[in-house]
Every structure is written in C-alpha cells, then in structure tokens.
mmCIF file of C-alpha atoms and ligand atoms in Angstrom:
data_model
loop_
_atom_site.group_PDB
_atom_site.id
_atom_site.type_symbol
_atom_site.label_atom_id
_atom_site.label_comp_id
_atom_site.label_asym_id
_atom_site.label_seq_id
_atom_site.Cartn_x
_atom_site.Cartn_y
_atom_site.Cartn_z
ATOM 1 C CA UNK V 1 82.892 88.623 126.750
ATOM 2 C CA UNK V 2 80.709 89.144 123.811
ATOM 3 C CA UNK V 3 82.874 90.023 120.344
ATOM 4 C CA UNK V 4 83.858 93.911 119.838
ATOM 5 C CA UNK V 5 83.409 93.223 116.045
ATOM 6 C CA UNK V 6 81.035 90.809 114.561
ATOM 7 C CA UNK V 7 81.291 89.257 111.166
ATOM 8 C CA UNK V 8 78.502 87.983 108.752
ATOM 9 C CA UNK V 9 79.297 86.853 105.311
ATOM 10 C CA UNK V 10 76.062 86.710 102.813
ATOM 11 C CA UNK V 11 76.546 86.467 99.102
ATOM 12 C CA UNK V 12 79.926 87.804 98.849
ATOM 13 C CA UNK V 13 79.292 90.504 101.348
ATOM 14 C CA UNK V 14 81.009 90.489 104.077
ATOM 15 C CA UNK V 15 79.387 92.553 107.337
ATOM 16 C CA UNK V 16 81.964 94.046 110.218
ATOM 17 C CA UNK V 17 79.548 95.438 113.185
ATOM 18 C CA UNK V 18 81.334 97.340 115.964
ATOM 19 C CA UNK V 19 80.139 96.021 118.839
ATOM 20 C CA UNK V 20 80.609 98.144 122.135
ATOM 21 C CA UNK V 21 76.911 100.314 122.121
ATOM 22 C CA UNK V 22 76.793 101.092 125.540
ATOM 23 C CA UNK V 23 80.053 103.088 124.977
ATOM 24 C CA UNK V 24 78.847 104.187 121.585
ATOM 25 C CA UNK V 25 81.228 101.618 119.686
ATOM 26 C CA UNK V 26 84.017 103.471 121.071
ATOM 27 C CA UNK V 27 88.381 102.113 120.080
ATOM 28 C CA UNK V 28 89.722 99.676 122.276
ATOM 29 C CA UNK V 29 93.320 98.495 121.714
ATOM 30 C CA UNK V 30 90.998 94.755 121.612
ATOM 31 C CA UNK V 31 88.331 96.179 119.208
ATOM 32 C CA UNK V 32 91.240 97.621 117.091
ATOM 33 C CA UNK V 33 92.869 94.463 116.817
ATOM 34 C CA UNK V 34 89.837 92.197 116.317
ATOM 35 C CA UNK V 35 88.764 95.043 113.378
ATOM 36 C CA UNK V 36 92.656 94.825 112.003
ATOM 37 C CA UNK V 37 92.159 90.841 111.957
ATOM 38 C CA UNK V 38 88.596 90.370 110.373
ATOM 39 C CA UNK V 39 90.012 92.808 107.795
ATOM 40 C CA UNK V 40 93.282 90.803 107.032
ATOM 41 C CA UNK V 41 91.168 87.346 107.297
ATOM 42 C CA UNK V 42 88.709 89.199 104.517
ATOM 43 C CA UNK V 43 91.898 90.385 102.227
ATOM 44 C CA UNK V 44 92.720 86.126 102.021
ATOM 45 C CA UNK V 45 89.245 85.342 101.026
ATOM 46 C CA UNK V 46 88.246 85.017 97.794
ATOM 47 C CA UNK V 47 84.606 84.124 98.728
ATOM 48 C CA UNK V 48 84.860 88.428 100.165
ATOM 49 C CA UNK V 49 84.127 90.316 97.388
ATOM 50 C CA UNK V 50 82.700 93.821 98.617
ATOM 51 C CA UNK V 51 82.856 94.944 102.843
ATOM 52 C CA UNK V 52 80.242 96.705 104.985
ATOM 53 C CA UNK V 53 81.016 98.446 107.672
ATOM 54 C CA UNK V 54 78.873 99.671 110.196
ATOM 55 C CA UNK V 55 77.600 99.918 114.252
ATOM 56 C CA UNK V 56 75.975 98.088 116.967
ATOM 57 C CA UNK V 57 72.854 100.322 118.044
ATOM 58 C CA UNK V 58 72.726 104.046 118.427
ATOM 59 C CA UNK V 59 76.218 105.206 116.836
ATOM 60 C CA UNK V 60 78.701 104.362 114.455
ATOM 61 C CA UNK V 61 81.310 105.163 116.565
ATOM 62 C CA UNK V 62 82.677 107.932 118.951
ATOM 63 C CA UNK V 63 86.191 107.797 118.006
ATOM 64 C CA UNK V 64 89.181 106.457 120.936
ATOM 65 C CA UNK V 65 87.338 105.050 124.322
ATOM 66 C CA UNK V 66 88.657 108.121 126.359
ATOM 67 C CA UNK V 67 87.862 106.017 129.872
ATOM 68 C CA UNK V 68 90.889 103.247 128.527
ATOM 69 C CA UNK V 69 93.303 105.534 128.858
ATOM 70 C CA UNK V 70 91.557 107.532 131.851
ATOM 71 C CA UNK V 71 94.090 106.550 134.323
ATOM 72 C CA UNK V 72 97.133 107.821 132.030
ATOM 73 C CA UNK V 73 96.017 111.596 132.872
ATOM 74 C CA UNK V 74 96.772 111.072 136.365
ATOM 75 C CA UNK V 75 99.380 113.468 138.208
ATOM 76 C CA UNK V 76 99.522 115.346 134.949
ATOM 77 C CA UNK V 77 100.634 112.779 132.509
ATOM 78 C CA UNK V 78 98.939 111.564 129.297
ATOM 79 C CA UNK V 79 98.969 108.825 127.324
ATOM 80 C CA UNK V 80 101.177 107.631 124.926
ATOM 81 C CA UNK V 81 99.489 108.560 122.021
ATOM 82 C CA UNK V 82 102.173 107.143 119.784
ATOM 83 C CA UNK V 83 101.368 103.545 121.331
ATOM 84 C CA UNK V 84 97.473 104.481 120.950
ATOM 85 C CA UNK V 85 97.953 105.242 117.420
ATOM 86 C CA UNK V 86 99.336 102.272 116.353
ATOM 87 C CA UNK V 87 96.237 100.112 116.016
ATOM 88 C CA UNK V 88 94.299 103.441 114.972
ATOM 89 C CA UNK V 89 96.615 103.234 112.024
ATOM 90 C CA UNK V 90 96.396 99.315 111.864
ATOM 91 C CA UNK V 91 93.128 99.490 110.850
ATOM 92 C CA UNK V 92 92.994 102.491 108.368
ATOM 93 C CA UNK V 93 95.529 101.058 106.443
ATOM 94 C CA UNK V 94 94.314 98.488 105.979
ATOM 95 C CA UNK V 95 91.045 99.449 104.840
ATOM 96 C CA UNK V 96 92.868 101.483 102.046
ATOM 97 C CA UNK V 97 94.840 98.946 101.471
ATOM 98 C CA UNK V 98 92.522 96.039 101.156
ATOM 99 C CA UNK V 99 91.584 94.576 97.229
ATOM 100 C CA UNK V 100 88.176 95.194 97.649
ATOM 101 C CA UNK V 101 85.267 97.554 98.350
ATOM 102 C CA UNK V 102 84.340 98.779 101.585
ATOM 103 C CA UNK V 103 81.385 100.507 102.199
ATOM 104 C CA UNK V 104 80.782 102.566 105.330
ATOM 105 C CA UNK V 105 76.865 102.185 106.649
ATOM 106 C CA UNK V 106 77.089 105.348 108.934
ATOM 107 C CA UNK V 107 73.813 104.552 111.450
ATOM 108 C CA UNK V 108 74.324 106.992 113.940
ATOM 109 C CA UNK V 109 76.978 109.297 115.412
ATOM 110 C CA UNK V 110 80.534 109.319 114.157
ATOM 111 C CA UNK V 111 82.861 111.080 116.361
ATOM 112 C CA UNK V 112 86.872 111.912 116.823
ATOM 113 C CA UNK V 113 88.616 108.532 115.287
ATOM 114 C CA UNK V 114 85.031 107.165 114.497
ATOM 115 C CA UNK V 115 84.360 109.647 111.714
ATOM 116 C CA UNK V 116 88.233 108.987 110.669
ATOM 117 C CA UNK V 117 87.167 105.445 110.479
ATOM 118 C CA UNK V 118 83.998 106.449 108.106
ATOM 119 C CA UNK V 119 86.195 108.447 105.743
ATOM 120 C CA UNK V 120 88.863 105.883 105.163
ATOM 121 C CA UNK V 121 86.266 103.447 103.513
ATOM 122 C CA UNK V 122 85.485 103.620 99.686
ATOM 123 C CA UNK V 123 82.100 104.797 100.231
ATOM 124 C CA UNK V 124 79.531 106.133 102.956
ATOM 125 C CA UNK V 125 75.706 105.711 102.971
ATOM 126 C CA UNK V 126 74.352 107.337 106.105
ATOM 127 C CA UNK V 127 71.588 106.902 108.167
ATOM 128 C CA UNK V 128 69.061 109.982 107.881
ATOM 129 C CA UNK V 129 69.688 110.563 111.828
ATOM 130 C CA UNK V 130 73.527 110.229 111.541
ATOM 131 C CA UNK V 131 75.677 112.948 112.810
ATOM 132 C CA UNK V 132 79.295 113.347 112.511
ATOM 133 C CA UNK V 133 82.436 115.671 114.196
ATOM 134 C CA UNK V 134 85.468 115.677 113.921
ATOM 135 C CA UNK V 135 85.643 116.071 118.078
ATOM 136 C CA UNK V 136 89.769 116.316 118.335
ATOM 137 C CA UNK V 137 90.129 120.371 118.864
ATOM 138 C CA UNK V 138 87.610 119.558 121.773
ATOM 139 C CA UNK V 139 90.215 117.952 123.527
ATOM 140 C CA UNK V 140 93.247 119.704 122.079
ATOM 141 C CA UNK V 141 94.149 117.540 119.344
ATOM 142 C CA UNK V 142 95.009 117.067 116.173
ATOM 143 C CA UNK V 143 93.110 114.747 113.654
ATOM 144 C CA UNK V 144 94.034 111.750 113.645
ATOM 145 C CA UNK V 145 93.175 108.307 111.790
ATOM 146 C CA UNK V 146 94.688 109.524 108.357
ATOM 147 C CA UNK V 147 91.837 112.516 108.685
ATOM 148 C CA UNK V 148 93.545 114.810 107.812
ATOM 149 C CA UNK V 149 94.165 112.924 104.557
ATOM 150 C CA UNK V 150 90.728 111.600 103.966
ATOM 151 C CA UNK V 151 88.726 114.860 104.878
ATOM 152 C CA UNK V 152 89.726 117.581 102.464
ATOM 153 C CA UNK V 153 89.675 114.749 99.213
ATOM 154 C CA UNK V 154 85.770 114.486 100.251
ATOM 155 C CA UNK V 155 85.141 117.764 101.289
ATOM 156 C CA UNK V 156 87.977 120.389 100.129
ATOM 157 C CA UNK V 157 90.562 121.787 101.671
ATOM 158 C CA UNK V 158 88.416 124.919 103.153
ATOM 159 C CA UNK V 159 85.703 122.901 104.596
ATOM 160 C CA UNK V 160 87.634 120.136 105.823
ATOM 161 C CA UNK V 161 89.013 122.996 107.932
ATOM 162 C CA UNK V 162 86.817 124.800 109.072
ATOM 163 C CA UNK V 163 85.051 121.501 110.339
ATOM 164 C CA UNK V 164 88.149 120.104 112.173
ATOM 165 C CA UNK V 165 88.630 123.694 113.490
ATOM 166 C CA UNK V 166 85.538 123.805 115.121
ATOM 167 C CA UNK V 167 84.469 120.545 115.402
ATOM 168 C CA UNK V 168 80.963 121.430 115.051
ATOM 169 C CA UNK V 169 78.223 118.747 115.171
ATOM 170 C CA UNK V 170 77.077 117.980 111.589
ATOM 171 C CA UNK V 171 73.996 116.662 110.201
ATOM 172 C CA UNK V 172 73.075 114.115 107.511
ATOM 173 C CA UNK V 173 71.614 115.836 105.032
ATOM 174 C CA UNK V 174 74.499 118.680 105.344
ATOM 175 C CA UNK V 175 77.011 115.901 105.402
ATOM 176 C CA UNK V 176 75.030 114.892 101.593
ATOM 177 C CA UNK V 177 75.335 118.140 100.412
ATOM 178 C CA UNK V 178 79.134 118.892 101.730
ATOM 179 C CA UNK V 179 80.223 115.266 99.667
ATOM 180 C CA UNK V 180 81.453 114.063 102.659
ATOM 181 C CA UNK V 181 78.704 110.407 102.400
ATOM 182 C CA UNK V 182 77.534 109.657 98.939
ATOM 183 C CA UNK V 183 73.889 109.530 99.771
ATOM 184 C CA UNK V 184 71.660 109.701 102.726
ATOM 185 C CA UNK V 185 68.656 106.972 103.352
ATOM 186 C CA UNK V 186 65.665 106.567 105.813
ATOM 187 C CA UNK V 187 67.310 105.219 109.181
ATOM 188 C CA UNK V 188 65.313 101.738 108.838
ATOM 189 C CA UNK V 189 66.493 101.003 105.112
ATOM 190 C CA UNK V 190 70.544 101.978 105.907
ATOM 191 C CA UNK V 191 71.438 98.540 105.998
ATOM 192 C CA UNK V 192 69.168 96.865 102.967
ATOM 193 C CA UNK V 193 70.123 99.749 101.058
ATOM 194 C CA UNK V 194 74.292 99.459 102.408
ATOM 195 C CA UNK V 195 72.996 95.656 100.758
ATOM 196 C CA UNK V 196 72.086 96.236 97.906
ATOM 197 C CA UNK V 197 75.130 98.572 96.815
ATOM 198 C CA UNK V 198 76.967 95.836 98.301
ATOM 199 C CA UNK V 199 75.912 93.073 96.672
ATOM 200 C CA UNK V 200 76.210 94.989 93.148
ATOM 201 C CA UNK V 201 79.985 95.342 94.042
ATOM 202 C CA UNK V 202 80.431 91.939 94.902
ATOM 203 C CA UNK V 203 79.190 91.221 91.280
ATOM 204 C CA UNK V 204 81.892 93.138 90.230
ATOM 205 C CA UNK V 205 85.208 93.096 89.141
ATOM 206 C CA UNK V 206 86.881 92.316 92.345
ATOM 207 C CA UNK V 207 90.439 92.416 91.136
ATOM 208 C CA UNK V 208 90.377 96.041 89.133
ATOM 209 C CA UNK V 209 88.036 97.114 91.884
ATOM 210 C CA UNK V 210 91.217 96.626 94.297
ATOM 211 C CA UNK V 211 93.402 98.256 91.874
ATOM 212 C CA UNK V 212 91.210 100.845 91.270
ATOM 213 C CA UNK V 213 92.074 101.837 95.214
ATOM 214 C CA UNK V 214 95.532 101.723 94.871
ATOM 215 C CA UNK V 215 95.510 104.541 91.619
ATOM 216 C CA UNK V 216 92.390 106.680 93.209
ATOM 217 C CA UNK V 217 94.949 106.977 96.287
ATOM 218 C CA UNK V 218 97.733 107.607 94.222
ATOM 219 C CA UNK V 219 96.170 110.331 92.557
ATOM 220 C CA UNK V 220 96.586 112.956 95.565
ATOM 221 C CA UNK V 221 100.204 112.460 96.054
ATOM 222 C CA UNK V 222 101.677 111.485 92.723
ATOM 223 C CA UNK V 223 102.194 114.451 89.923
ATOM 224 C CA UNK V 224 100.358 113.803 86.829
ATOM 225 C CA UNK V 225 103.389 112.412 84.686
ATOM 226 C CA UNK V 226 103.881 109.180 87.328
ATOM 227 C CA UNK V 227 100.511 108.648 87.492
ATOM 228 C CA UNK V 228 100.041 108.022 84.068
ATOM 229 C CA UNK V 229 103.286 105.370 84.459
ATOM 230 C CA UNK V 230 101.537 103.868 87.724
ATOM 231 C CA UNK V 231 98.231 103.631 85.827
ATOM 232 C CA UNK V 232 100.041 101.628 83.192
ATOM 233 C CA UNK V 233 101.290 99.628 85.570
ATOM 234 C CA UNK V 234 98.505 99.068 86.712
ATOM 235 C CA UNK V 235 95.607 98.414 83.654
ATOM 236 C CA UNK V 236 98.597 95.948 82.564
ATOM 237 C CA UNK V 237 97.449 94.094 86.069
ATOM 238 C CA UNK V 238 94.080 94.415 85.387
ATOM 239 C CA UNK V 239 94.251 93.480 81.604
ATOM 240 C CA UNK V 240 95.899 90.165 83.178
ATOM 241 C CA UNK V 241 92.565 89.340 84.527
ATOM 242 C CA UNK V 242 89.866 86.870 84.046
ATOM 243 C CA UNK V 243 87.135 89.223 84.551
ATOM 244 C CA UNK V 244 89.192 91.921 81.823
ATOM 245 C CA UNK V 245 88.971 88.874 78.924
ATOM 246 C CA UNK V 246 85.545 87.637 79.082
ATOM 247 C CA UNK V 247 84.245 91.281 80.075
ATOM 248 C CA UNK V 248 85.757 91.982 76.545
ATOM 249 C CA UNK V 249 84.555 88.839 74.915
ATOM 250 C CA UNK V 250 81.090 88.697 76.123
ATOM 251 C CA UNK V 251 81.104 92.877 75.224
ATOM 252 C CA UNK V 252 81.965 91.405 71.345
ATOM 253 C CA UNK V 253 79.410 88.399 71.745
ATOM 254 C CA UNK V 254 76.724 91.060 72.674
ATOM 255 C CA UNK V 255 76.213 88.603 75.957
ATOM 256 C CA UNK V 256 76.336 90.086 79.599
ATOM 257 C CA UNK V 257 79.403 90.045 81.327
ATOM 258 C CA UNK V 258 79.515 87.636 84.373
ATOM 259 C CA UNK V 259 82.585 88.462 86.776
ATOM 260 C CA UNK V 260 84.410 86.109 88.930
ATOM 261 C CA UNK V 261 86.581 88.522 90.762
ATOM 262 C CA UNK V 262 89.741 86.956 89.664
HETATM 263 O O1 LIG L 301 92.984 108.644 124.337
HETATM 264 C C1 LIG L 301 93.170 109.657 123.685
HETATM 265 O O2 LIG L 301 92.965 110.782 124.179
HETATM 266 C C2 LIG L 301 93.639 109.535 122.231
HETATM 267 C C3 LIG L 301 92.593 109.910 121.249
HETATM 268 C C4 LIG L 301 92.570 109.563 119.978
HETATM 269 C C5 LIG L 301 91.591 109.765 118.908
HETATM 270 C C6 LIG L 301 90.156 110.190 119.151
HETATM 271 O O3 LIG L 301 89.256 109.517 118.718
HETATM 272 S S1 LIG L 301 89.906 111.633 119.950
HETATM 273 C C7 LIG L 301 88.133 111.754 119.975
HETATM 274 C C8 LIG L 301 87.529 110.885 121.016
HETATM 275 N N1 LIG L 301 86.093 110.971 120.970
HETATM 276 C C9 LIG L 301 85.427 112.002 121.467
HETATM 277 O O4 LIG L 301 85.972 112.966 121.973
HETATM 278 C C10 LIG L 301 83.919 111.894 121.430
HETATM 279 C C11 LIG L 301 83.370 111.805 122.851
HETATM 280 N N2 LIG L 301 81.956 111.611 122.833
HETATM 281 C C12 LIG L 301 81.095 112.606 122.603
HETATM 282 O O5 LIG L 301 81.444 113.750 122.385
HETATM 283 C C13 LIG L 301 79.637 112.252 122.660
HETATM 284 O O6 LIG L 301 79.469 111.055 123.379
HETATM 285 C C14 LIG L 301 79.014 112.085 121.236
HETATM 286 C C15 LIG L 301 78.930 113.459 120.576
HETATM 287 C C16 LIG L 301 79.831 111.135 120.377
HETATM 288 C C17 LIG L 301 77.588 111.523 121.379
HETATM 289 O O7 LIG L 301 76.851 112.292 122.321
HETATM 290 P P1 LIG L 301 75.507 111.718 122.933
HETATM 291 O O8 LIG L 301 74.902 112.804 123.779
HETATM 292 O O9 LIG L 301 74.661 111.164 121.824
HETATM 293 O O10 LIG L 301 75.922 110.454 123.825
HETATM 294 P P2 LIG L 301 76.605 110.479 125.279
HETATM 295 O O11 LIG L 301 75.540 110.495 126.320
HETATM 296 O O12 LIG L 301 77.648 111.529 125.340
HETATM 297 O O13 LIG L 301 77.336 109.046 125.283
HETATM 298 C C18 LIG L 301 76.645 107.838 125.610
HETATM 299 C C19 LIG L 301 77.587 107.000 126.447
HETATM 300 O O14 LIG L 301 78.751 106.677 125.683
HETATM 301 C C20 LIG L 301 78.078 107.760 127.677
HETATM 302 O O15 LIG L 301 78.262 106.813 128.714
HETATM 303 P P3 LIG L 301 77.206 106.775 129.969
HETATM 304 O O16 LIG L 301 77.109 108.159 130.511
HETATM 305 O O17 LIG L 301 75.917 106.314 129.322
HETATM 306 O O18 LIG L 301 77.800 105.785 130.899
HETATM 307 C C21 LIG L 301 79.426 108.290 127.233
HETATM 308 O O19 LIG L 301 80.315 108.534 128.291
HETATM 309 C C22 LIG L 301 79.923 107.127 126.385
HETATM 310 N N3 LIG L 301 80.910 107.588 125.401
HETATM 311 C C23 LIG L 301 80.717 108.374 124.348
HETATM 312 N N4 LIG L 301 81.848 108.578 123.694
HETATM 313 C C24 LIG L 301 82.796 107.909 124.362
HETATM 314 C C25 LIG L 301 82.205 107.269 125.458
HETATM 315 N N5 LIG L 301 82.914 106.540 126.327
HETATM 316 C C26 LIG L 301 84.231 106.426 126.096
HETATM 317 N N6 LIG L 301 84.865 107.015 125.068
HETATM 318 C C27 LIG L 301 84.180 107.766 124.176
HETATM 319 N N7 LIG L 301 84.838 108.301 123.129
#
C-alpha cells in the first residue's frame, strides 16, 4: 500500500503530500495518524525549519472519507463521531501547536475537514483553480476540525457564517479577497511559489517563529491585560535565543543577520 502522506525534506523545508487522489485526499483514521506522526517526527527535527502542506493531484482534500464509516449508517445508526474526531483533532493540534511555520499549498478543492485542515496552518497560498466549502450543513453537521475557531479569525465572524451556513462552493480569487488564503497563484507555479515563501521562513528565526504561534493564538482568547504578561513571558524566551543576540549584534555591526533557528 502506497503511503497516505508523503514526506520530502529540501533545504529546511519539509513537504507533507496527502496522498489518497482517487478519493480526493479524503481522512482516514491511517492518513490521520501517518499526518499526526510526520508532524511530531518534524517538531524533533532541528534540520525542519518551515512545513508545506499540500495534495496529491486534483484536490487538497475533501474533508472525512464518508465511505470509512459507510457501514456505521446501517439500520439507522451513525458513527461515533467522538472516536472519528479524535485523530481530526490529533492533527490540528498539532499543527498549531508545532514550533514552526506551516504553510498550506491549497491545489485544488478543500472540502468539510479538508478546508478545516487548510485553515489551521499559518498560512495559505492557493492554486488559481482551488475551491473551498465548508460542506458540514450538507450533511447536518456542525464544523468541525477547530473551524469554527479558525474561520471567523480569517474571515470575521459574519462571513465565516454565512459560509458554514450555506456551505456554498467558493472560488479562489473570492477566497483572496474574503482573507481567507493570503494570495492566489497560477495553478502550475503553487508549489515553486509555496517554495519560495518556504524557504524564506526556513531562513528565519525558527525559535520566535514558534513562539510567535503560541501568542498569535493566544490573542483570541486571552483579555488584553494577560496577554501583555504572556507576551513577556514569552519575548523573555525569545530574547534567550541565539538568533535574538546576533540578530542584534550583526543589526549594530551593520552586517546581515544569519539565523540558525536556535
Ligand atoms: O464520517 C462522518 O460523517 C464524520 C465527518 C466529519 C468531518 C467532515 O469532513 S464532514 C465533510 C465530509 N466531506 C464532504 O462532505 C465532501 C464530499 N465531497 C464532495 O462534496 C465533492 O466530492 C467535492 C465538492 C469535494 C468535489 O466534487 P467533484 O465533483 O470535484 O468530485 P467528485 O466527483 O464528487 O469526487 C471524486 C471522487 O472522490 C468520487 O469518487 P468516484 O465517483 O470517482 O469513485 C467521490 O465519491 C470521491 N470523494 C469525494 N469526496 C469524498 C470522496 N470519497 C469519500 N469521502 C469523501 N469525503
């Protein structure tokens, strides 16, 4: 059986390909859990320095594979969508949570869980023929994937409703204007282009980068006051850092600054 995720690692850029295109790169439990490992594996390695994510052929991804839990809806029953969301959650957490950059490279439809999976990553570039929904209320669910989270921070609050309301198909260039990617590229340059912001991130400051995360998140659900504390907390962290003291050095030396991510 071929790999559900492949991994490529090129100048401290590490490439995660969902790998399931005849089903649209649609969730298994076993592509959750091979996604949930590369990303731990990539959290331990310092030669990691920025992520792409992105999918084998025609989409991105469609969200859950609704024919692995097909036989669950027999005689009126349903899955156990508790269970199911486990490794959904698995896997967005651990984006958010990981010390670097992740970039999604959005190359073709992102649907249900799929587009869930776009949001939770630090950044999107998308494909000029990429198309996204938010597909739950057209099978009576909610959002899922930390959606409902992710969504109205991109979008707002009135958009990200109206577009899990309705779940309406959405184009990339509406997508660009709504702030829900970050830009919008020809189809055949996504992945040069995914690249190249890649490999300027991977020159970065790894180490704030990470902590950068962790105070960007905090920002929606801490009140002003303890985010002030927290980003104390955190610059202290940063200020620690390699990259912080010769950034600051080479700044006074008029040189460039040359990061290690440590
Ligand atoms: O299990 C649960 O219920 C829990 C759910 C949890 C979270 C979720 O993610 S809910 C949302 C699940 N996803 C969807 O509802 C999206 C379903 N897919 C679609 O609506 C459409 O496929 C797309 C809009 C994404 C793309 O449409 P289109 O016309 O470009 O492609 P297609 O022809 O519909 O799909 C191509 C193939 O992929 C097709 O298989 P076939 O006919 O060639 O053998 C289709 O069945 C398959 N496919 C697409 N999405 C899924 C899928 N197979 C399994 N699961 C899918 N989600």
């Amino acid at each position: 059986m071929p790999d559900t995720v492949l991994y490529d690692l090129q100048n401290g850029v590490a490439t995660l390909t969902l790998n399931r295109p005849e089903v649209l790169n649609s969730f298994t439990e076993e592509l959750l859990d091979e996604l949930a490992d590369c990303l731990e594996k990539i959290g331990d390695d310092d030669a990691v320095r920025a992520v792409i994510l992105t999918g084998a052929g025609r989409a991105f991804s469609a969200g859950q594979d609704l024919n692995s839990t097909r036989a669950s809806y027999d005689d009126g029953g349903r899955p156990d969508f508790r269970d199911i969301l486990k490794g959904h959650h698995e896997v967005m957490s651990r984006i958010r949570e990981l010390n670097k950059p992740v970039i999604a490279a959005v190359n073709g439809v992102a649907a249900g869980a799929g587009m869930s999976l776009a949001c939770a990553c630090d950044l999107r570039i998308a494909a000029d023929n990429a198309r996204f929904t938010t597909a739950f209320s057209k099978i009576g669910l909610v959002p899922d994937g930390g959606l409902a989270y992710t969504l109205p921070r991109l979008v707002g609050l009135s958009k990200a409703t109206e577009l899990i309301f309705f779940s309406e198909m959405v184009n990339a260039q509406d997508a660009l204007e709504w702030r829900l990617v970050n830009r919008v590229v020809p189809a055949d340059e996504l992945l040069s282009a995914a690249n190249e912001e890649a490999t300027k991130l991977a020159a970065g400051p790894t180490l704030a980068y990470g902590l950068t995360k962790r105070l960007l998140d905090a920002g929606s659900t801490r009140d002003f006051d303890s985010l002030l504390g927290y980003e104390a907390d955190l610059q202290d962290e940063a200020g620690d850092s390699e990259d912080h003291k010769a950034a600051v050095k080479a700044f006074l030396n008029k040189q460039q600054a040359v990061f290690s991510g440590r």
